[in-house]
C-alpha positions as a Python dict, from the first residue, in 0.01 Angstrom:
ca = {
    (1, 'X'): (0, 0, 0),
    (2, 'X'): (268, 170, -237),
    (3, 'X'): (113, 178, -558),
    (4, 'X'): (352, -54, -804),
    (5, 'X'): (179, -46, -1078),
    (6, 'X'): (225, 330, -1103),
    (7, 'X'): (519, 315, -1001),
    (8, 'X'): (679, 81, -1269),
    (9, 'X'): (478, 259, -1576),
    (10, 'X'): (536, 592, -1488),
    (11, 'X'): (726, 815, -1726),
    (12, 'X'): (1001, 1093, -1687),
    (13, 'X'): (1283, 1076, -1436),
    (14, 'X'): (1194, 797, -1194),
    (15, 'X'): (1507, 812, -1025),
    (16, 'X'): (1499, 1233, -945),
    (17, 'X'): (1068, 1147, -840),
    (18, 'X'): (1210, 868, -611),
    (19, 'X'): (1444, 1102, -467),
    (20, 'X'): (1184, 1365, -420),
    (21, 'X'): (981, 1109, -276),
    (22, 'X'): (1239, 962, 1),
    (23, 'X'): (1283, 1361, 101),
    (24, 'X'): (918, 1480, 154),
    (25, 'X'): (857, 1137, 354),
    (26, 'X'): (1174, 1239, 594),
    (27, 'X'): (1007, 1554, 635),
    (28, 'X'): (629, 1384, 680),
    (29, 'X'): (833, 1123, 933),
    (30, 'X'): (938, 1428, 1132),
    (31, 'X'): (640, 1655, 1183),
    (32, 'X'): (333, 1599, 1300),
    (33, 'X'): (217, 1471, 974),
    (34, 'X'): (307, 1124, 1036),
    (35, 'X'): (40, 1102, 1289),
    (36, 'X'): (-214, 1239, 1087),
    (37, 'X'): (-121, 954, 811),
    (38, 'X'): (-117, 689, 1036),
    (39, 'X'): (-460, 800, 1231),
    (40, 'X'): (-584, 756, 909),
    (41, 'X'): (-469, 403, 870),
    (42, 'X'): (-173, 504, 600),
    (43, 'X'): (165, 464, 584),
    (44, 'X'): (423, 778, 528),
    (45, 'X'): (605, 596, 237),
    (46, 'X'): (287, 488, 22),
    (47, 'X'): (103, 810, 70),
    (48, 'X'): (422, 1005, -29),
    (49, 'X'): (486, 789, -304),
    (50, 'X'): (111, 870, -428),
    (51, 'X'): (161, 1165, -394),
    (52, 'X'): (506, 1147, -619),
    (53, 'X'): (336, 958, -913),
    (54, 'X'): (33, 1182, -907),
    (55, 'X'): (256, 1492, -986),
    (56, 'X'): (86, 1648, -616),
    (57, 'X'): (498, 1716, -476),
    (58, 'X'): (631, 2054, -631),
    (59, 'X'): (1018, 2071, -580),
    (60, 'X'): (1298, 2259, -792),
    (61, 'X'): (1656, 2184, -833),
    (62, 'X'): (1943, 2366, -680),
    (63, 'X'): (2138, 2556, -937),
    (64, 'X'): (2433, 2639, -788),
    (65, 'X'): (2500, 2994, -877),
    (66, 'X'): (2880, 3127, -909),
}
């Protein structure tokens, strides 16, 4: 279940946490991960997303050095 509530009152850049999001469930999708998740009865996008909102996903941005 992908947790709305969260979702719609969380704070900060939502857009740049969605993005993050979309990424690390790509990479869940294409490793063995998924099947763990779904063994467990869960979906990729809602545990990601869970995951997003709960600050658990560490990521930087590129800074493009010249």
């Amino acid at each position: 279940m992908i947790p709305l509530n969260e979702l719609i009152d969380k704070e900060g850049n939502v857009y740049e946490m969605t993005c993050v999001a979309i990424k690390e469930a790509a990479i869940y999708s294409a490793t063995d991960k998924r099947k763990e998740i779904e063994d467990e009865g869960d979906k990729v996008v809602s545990v990601v997303l869970s995951r997003a909102l709960n600050d658990e996903i560490q990521y930087r941005e590129d800074i493009d050095e010249k």
